[in-house]
Tab-separated table of C-alpha atoms and ligand atoms in Angstrom:
chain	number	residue	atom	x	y	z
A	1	UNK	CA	125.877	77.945	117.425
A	2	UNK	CA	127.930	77.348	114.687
A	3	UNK	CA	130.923	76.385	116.742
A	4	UNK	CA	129.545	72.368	116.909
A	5	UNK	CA	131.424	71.659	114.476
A	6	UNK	CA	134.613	72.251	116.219
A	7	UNK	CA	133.537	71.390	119.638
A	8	UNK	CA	132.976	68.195	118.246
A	9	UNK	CA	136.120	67.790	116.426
A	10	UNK	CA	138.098	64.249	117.683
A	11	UNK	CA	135.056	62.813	119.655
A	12	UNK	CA	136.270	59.520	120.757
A	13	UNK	CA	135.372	56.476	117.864
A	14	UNK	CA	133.519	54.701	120.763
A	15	UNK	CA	131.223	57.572	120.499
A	16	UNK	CA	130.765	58.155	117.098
A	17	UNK	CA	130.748	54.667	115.653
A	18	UNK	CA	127.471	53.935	115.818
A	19	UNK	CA	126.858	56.078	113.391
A	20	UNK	CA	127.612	53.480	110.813
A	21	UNK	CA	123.960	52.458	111.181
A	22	UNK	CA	122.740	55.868	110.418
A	23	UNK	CA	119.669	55.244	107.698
A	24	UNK	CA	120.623	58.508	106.192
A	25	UNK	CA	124.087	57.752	105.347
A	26	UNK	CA	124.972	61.550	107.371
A	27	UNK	CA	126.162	62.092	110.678
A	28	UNK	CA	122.589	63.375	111.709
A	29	UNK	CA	121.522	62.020	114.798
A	30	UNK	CA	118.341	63.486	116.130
A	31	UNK	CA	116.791	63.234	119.495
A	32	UNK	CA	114.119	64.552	121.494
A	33	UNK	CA	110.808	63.915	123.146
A	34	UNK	CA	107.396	64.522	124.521
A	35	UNK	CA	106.583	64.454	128.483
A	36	UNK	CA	103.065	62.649	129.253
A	37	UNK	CA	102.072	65.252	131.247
A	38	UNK	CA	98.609	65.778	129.703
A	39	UNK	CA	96.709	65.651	126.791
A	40	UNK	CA	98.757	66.739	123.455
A	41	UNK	CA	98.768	70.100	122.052
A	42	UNK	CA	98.391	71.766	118.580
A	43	UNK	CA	101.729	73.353	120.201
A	44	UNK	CA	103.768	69.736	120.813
A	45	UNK	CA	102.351	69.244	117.269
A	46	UNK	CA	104.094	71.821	115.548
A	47	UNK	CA	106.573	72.880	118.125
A	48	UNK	CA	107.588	69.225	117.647
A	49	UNK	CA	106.003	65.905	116.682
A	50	UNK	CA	105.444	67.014	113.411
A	51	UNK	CA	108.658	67.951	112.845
A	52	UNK	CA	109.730	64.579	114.146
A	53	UNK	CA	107.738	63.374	111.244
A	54	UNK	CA	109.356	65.344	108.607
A	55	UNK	CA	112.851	64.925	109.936
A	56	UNK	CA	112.572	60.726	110.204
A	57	UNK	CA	114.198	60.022	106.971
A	58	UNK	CA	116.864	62.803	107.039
A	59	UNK	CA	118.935	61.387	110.178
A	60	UNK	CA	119.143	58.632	112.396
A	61	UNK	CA	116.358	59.679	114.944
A	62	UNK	CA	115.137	58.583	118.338
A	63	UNK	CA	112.065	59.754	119.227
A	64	UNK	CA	111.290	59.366	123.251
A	65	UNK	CA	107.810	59.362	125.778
A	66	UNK	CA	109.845	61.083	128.281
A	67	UNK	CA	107.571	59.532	131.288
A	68	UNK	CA	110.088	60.274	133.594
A	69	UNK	CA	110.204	63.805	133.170
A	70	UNK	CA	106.633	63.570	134.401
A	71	UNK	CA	107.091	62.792	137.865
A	72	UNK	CA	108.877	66.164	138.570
A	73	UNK	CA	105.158	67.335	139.036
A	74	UNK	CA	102.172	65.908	140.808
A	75	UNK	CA	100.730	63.121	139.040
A	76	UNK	CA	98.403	60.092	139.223
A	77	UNK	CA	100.596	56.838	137.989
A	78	UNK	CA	97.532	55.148	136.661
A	79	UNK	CA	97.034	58.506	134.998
A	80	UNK	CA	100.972	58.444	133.808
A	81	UNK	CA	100.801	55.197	132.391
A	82	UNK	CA	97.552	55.822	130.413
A	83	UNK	CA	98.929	59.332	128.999
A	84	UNK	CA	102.150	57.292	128.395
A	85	UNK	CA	100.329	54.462	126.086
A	86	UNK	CA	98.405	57.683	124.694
A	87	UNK	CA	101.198	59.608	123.487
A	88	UNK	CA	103.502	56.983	122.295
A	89	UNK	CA	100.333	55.816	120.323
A	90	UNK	CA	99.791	59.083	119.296
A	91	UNK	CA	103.449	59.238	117.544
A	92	UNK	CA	102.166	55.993	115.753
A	93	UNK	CA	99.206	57.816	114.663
A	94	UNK	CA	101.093	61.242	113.239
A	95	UNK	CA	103.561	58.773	110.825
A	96	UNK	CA	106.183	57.856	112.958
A	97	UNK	CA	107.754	54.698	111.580
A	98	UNK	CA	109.032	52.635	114.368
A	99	UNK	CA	111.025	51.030	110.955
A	100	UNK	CA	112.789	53.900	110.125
A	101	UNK	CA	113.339	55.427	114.026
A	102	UNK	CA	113.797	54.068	117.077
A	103	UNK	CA	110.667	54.494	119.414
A	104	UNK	CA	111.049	54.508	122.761
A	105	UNK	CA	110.304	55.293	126.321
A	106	UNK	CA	112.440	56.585	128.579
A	107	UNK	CA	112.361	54.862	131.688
A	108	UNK	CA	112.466	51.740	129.548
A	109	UNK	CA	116.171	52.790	129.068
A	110	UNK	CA	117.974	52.934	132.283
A	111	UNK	CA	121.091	54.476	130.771
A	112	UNK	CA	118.718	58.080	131.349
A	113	UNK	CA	118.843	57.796	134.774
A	114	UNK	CA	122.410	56.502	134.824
A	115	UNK	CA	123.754	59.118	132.954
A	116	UNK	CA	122.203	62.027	134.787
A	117	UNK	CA	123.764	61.327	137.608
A	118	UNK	CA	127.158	61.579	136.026
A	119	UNK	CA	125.930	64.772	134.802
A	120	UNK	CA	124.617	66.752	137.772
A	121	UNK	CA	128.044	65.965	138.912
A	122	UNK	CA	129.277	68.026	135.695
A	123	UNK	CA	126.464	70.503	136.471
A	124	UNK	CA	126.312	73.547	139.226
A	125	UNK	CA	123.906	74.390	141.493
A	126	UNK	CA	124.269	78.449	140.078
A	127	UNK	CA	123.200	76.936	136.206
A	128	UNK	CA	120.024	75.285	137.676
A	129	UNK	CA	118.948	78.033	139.156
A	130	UNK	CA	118.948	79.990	136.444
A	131	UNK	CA	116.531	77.492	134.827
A	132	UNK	CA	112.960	79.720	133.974
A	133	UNK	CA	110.580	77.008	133.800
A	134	UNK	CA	111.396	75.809	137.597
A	135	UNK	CA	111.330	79.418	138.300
A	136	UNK	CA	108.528	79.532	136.905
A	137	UNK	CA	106.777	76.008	138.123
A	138	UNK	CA	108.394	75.333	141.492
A	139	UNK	CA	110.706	77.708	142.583
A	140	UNK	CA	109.396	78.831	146.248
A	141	UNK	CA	106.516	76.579	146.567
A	142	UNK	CA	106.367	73.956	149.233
A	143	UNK	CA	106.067	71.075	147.455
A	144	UNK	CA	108.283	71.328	144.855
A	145	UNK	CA	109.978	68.270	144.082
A	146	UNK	CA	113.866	67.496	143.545
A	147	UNK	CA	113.379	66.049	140.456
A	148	UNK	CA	111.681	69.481	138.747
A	149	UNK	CA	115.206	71.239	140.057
A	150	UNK	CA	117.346	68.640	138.186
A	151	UNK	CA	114.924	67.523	135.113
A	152	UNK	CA	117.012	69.957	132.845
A	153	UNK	CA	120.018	67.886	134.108
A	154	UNK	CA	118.243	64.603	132.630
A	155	UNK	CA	117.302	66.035	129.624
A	156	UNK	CA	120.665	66.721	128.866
A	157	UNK	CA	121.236	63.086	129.561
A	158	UNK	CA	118.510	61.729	126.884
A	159	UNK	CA	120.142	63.948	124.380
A	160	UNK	CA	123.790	63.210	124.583
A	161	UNK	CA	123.411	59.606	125.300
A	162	UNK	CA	122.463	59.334	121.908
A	163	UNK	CA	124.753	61.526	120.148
A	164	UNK	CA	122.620	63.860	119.437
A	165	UNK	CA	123.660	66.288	117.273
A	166	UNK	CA	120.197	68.377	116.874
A	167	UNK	CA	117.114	68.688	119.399
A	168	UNK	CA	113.696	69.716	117.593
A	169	UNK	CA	112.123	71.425	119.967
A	170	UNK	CA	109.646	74.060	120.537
A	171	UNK	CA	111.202	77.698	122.046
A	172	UNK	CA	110.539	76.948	125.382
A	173	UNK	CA	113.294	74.464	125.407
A	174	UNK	CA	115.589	76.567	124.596
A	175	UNK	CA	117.367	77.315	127.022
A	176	UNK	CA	117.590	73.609	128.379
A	177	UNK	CA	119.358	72.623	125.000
A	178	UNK	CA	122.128	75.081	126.124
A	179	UNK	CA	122.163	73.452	129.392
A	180	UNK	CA	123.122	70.271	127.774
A	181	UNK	CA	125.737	71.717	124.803
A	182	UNK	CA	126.937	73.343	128.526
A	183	UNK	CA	127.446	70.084	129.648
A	184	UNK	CA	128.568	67.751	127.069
A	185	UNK	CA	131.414	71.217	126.401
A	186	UNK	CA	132.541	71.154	130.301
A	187	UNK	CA	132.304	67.083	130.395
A	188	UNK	CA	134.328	66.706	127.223
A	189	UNK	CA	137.047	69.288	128.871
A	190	UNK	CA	137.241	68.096	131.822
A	191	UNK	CA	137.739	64.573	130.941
A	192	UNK	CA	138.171	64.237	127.780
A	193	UNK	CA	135.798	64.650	124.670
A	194	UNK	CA	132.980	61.690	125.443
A	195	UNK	CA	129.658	63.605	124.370
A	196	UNK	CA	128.786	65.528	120.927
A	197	UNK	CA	127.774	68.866	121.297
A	198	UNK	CA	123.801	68.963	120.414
A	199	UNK	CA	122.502	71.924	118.763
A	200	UNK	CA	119.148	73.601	118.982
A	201	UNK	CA	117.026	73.114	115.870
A	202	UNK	CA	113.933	75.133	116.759
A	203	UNK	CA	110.794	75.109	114.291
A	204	UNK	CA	110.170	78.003	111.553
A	205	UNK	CA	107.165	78.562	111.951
A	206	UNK	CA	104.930	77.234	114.931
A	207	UNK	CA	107.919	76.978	117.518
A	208	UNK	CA	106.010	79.043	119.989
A	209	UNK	CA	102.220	78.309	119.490
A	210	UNK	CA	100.039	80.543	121.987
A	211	UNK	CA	97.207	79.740	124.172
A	212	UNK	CA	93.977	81.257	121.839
A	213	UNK	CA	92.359	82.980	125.360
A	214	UNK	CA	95.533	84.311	126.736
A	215	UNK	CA	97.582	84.947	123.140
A	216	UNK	CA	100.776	86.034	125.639
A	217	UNK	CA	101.181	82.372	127.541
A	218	UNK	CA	102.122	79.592	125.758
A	219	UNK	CA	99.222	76.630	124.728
A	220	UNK	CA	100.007	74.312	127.179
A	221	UNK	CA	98.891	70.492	127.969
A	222	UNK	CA	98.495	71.785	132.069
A	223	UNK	CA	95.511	73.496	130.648
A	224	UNK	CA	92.182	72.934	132.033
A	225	UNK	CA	90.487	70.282	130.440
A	226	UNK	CA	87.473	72.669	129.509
A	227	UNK	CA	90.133	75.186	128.175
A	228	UNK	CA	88.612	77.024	124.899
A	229	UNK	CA	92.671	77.963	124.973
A	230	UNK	CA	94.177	74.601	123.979
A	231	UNK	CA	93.692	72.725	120.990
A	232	UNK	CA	94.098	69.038	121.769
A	233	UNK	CA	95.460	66.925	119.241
A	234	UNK	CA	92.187	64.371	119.619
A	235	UNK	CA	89.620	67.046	120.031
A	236	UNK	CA	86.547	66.553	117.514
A	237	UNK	CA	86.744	68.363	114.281
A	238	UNK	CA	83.696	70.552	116.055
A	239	UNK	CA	85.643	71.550	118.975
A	240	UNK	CA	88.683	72.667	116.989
A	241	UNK	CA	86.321	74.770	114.563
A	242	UNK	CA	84.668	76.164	117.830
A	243	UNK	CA	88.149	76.706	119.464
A	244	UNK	CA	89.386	78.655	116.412
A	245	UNK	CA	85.924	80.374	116.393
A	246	UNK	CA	86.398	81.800	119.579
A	247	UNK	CA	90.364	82.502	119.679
A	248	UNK	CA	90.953	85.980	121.021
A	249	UNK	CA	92.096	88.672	118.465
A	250	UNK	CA	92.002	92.481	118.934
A	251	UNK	CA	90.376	95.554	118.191
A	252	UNK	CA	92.096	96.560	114.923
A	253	UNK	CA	89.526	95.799	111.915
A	254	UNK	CA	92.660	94.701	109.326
A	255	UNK	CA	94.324	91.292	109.647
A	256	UNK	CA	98.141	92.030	110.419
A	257	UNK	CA	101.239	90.001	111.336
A	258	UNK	CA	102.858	91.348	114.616
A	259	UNK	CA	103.357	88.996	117.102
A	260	UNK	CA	104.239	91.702	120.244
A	261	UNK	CA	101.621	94.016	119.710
A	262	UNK	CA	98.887	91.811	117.907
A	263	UNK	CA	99.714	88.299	119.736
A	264	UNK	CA	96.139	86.985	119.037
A	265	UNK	CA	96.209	87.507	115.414
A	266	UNK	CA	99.690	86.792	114.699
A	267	UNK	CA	99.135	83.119	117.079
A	268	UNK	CA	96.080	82.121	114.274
A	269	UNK	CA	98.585	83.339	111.175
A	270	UNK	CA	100.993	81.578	112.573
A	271	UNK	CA	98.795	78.414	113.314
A	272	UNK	CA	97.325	78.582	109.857
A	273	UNK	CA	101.396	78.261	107.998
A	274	UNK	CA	101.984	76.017	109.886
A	275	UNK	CA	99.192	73.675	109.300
A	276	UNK	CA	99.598	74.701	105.224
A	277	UNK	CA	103.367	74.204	105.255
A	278	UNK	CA	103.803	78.317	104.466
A	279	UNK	CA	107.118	79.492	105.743
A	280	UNK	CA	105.986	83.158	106.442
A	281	UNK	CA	102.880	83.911	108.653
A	282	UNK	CA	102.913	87.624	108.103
A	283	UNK	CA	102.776	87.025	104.266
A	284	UNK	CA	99.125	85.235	104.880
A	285	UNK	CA	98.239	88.403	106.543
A	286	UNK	CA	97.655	89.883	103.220
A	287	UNK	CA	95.223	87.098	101.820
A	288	UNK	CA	92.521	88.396	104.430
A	289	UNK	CA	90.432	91.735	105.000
A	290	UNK	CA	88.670	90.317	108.063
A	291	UNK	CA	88.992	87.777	110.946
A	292	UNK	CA	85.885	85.824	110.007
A	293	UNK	CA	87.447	84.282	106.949
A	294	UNK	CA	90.978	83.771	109.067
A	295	UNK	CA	89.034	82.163	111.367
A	296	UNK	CA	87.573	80.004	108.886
A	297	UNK	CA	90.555	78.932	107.292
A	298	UNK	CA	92.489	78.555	110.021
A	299	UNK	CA	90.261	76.074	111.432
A	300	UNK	CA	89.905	74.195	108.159
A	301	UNK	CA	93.838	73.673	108.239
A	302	UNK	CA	93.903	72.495	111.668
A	303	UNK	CA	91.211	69.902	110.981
A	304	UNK	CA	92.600	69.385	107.809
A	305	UNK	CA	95.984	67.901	109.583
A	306	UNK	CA	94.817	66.338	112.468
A	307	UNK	CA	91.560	64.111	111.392
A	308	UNK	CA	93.853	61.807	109.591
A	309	UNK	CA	95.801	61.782	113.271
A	310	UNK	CA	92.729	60.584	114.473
A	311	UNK	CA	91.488	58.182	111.963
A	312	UNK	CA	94.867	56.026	112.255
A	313	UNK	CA	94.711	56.936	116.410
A	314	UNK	CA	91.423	55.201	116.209
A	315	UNK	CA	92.908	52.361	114.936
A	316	UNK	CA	95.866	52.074	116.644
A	317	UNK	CA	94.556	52.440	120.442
A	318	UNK	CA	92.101	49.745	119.288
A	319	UNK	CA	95.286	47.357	120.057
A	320	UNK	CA	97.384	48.632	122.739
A	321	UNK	CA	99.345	45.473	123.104
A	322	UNK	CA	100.729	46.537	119.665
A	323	UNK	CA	101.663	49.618	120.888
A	324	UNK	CA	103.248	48.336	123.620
A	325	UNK	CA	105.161	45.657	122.026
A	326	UNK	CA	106.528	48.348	119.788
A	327	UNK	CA	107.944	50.265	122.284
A	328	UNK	CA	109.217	47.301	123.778
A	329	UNK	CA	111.029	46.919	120.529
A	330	UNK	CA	112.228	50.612	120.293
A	331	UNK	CA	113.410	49.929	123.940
A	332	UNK	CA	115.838	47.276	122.789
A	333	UNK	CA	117.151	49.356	119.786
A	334	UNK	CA	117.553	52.674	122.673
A	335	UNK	CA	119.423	50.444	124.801
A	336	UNK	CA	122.192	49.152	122.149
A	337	UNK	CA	122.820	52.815	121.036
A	338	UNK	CA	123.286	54.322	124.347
A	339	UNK	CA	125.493	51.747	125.481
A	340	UNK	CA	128.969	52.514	123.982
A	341	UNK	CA	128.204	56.227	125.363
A	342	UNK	CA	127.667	54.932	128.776
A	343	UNK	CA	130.418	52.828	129.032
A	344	UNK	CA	132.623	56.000	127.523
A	345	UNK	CA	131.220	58.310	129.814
A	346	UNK	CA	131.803	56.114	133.063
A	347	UNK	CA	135.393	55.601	131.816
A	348	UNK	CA	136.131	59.445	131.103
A	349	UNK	CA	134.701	60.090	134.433
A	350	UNK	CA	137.113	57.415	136.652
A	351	UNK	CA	134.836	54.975	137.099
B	401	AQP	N1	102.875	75.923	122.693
B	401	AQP	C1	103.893	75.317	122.140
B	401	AQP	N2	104.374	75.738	120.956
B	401	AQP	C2	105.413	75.105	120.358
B	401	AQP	N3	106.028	74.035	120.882
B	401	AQP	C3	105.577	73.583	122.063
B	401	AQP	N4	105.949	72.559	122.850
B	401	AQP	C4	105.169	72.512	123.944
B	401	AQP	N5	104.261	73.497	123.897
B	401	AQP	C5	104.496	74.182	122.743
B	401	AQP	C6	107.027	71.656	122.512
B	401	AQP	O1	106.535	70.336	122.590
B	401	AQP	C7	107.593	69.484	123.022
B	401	AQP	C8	107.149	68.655	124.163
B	401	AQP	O2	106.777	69.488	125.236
B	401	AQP	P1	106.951	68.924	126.687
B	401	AQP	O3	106.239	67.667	126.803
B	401	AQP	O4	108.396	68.919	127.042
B	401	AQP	O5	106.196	69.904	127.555
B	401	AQP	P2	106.242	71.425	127.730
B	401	AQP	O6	107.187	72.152	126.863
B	401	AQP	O7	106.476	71.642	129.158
B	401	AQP	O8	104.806	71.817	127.255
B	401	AQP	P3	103.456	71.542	127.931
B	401	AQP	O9	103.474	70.332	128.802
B	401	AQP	O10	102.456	71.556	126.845
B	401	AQP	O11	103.235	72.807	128.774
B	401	AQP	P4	103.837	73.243	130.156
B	401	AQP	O12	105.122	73.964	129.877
B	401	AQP	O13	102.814	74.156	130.690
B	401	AQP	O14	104.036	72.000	130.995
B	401	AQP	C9	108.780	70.383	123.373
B	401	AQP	O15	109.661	70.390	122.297
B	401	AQP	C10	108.140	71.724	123.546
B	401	AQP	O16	109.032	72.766	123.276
């Protein structure tokens, strides 16, 4: 991927000038975001919000509830709006400073929508099919909607709208990212150069956390509610221990790093750095001559990140119309930077 920097070589100065009010001083701009599908994971938290965290000061950075993203499956819109309030609060609670980023929803900004439709007219049929996770999710089944097939296509929209130049996101995203550096590459030949070409910036160490009953599928929000699997981000401190407690490992009586052939183990090693901020799981493999004290520990480091979460969570969903007002806020901001892309965009295009 280290071709961005050409590929972005000449962008047009509508494009790039809002840069100027880039915190960081550096032509960082981040973007990405969470669906409110379901109840945060441990994964979203290390995959990404906590990297969204870290990453705040470093680059301009707008940070999105991606609530329409959620209607490509079934959902309840009471349900929606409550997980929407929920997560958005929930990016409050783990240190985002609506001060320092722009907090937003998605559907509050209508340039998404807008946007995507210039892109699926970029985009062919033959890329979206290729897609895994609607392979995966809908691909086949009767009542798969429309919007699953072109979500990819409006992802690449929330990205490039803002200039982004790198996507934090967990693995699984991966191959949507290229969708939209596909894109923004095709768009800016084809018309002229209009988008920056985003880049992947996947996490170190957590980037693929795995489901602690089935080590080989990814911890997921979809997960049953009663699902020893998936560590919620506002689970009790006594239902992460008991989580941990029970996480599947394997027969071998030594505590080893190999994430193919040991995925249970090497899914709590890996949980463990990244809740300690250690950059090599299979180095922590060393520390321990049994899974007991693993366990232990790993737990410990889970709490020991998210009960502060859920202290300031606690106080924060205690006035929703604060949370609310500040994405209202972050709306305004969202709108004002995607604008001059827009408005570039529909030019290049013809309209
Ligand atoms: N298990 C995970 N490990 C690391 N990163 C993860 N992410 C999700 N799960 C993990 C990352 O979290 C961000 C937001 O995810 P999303 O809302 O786009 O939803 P998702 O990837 O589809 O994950 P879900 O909803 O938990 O599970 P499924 O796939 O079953 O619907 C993304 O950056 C994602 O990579």
């Amino acid at each position: 991927m280290s071709h961005t920097a050409t590929d972005n070589r000449g962008i047009d100065d509508t494009v790039t000038s809002h840069r100027a009010t880039n915190p960081a001083g550096t032509n960082r701009t981040i973007f990405s975001g969470i669906q409110p599908t379901g109840r945060l994971t441990l994964g979203n938290y290390l995959g990404a919000l906590g990297r969204f965290v870290d990453l705040q000061h470093a680059a301009r950075c707008v940070f999105c509830v991606v609530d329409l993203h959620a209607l490509t499956v079934e959902h309840d819109p009471r349900r929606l709006h409550q997980l929407t309030r929920e997560t958005a609060t929930i990016y409050l609670a783990a240190g985002l400073d609506p001060a320092v980023c722009v907090l937003t929803r998605q559907s509050d900004v209508s340039a998404h929508t807008e946007l995507m439709y210039l892109l699926e007219s970029t985009a062919y049929v033959g890329e979206l099919n290729r897609m895994i996770q609607f392979k995966e999710k809908g691909r086949g089944r009767p009542r798969t909607r429309v919007s699953l097939y072109t979500y990819p296509v409006l992802m690449a929209a929330d990205i490039l709208l803002y200039g982004g130049t790198e996507v934090p996101v967990g693995d699984d995203q991966r191959q949507h990212v290229e969708l939209a550096r596909d894109l923004a590459i095709r768009f800016n030949r084809e018309y002229g150069r209009t988008f920056v070409v985003p880049e992947m910036s996947p996490a170190t160490v957590g980037a693929r956390v795995m489901d602690l009953q089935n080590p080989t599928a990814k911890m997921s929000k979809d997960a049953p509610a009663d699902s020893l699997g998936s560590i919620r981000l506002l689970d009790p401190p006594e239902v992460i221990v008991r989580k941990v407690s029970r996480a599947v490992t394997d027969t071998s009586p030594d505590v080893g790093y190999d994430p193919e052939n040991r995925p249970g183990v090497s899914n709590l090693l890996e949980i463990l750095a990244g809740c300690t901020g250690e950059s090599d799981p299979a180095a922590l493999a060393g520390k321990y001559d049994g899974y007991a004290a693993l366990k232990r520990d790993t737990a410990d480091a889970v709490v020991g990140v998210l009960e502060p979460l859920q202290n300031r969570y606690a106080e924060l969903a205690a006035d929703p119309a604060h949370v609310d007002a500040t994405l209202r806020l972050g709306a305004e901001r969202a709108r004002e930077l995607a604008a001059p892309t827009l408005a570039a965009a529909r030019t290049a295009i013809g309209l």
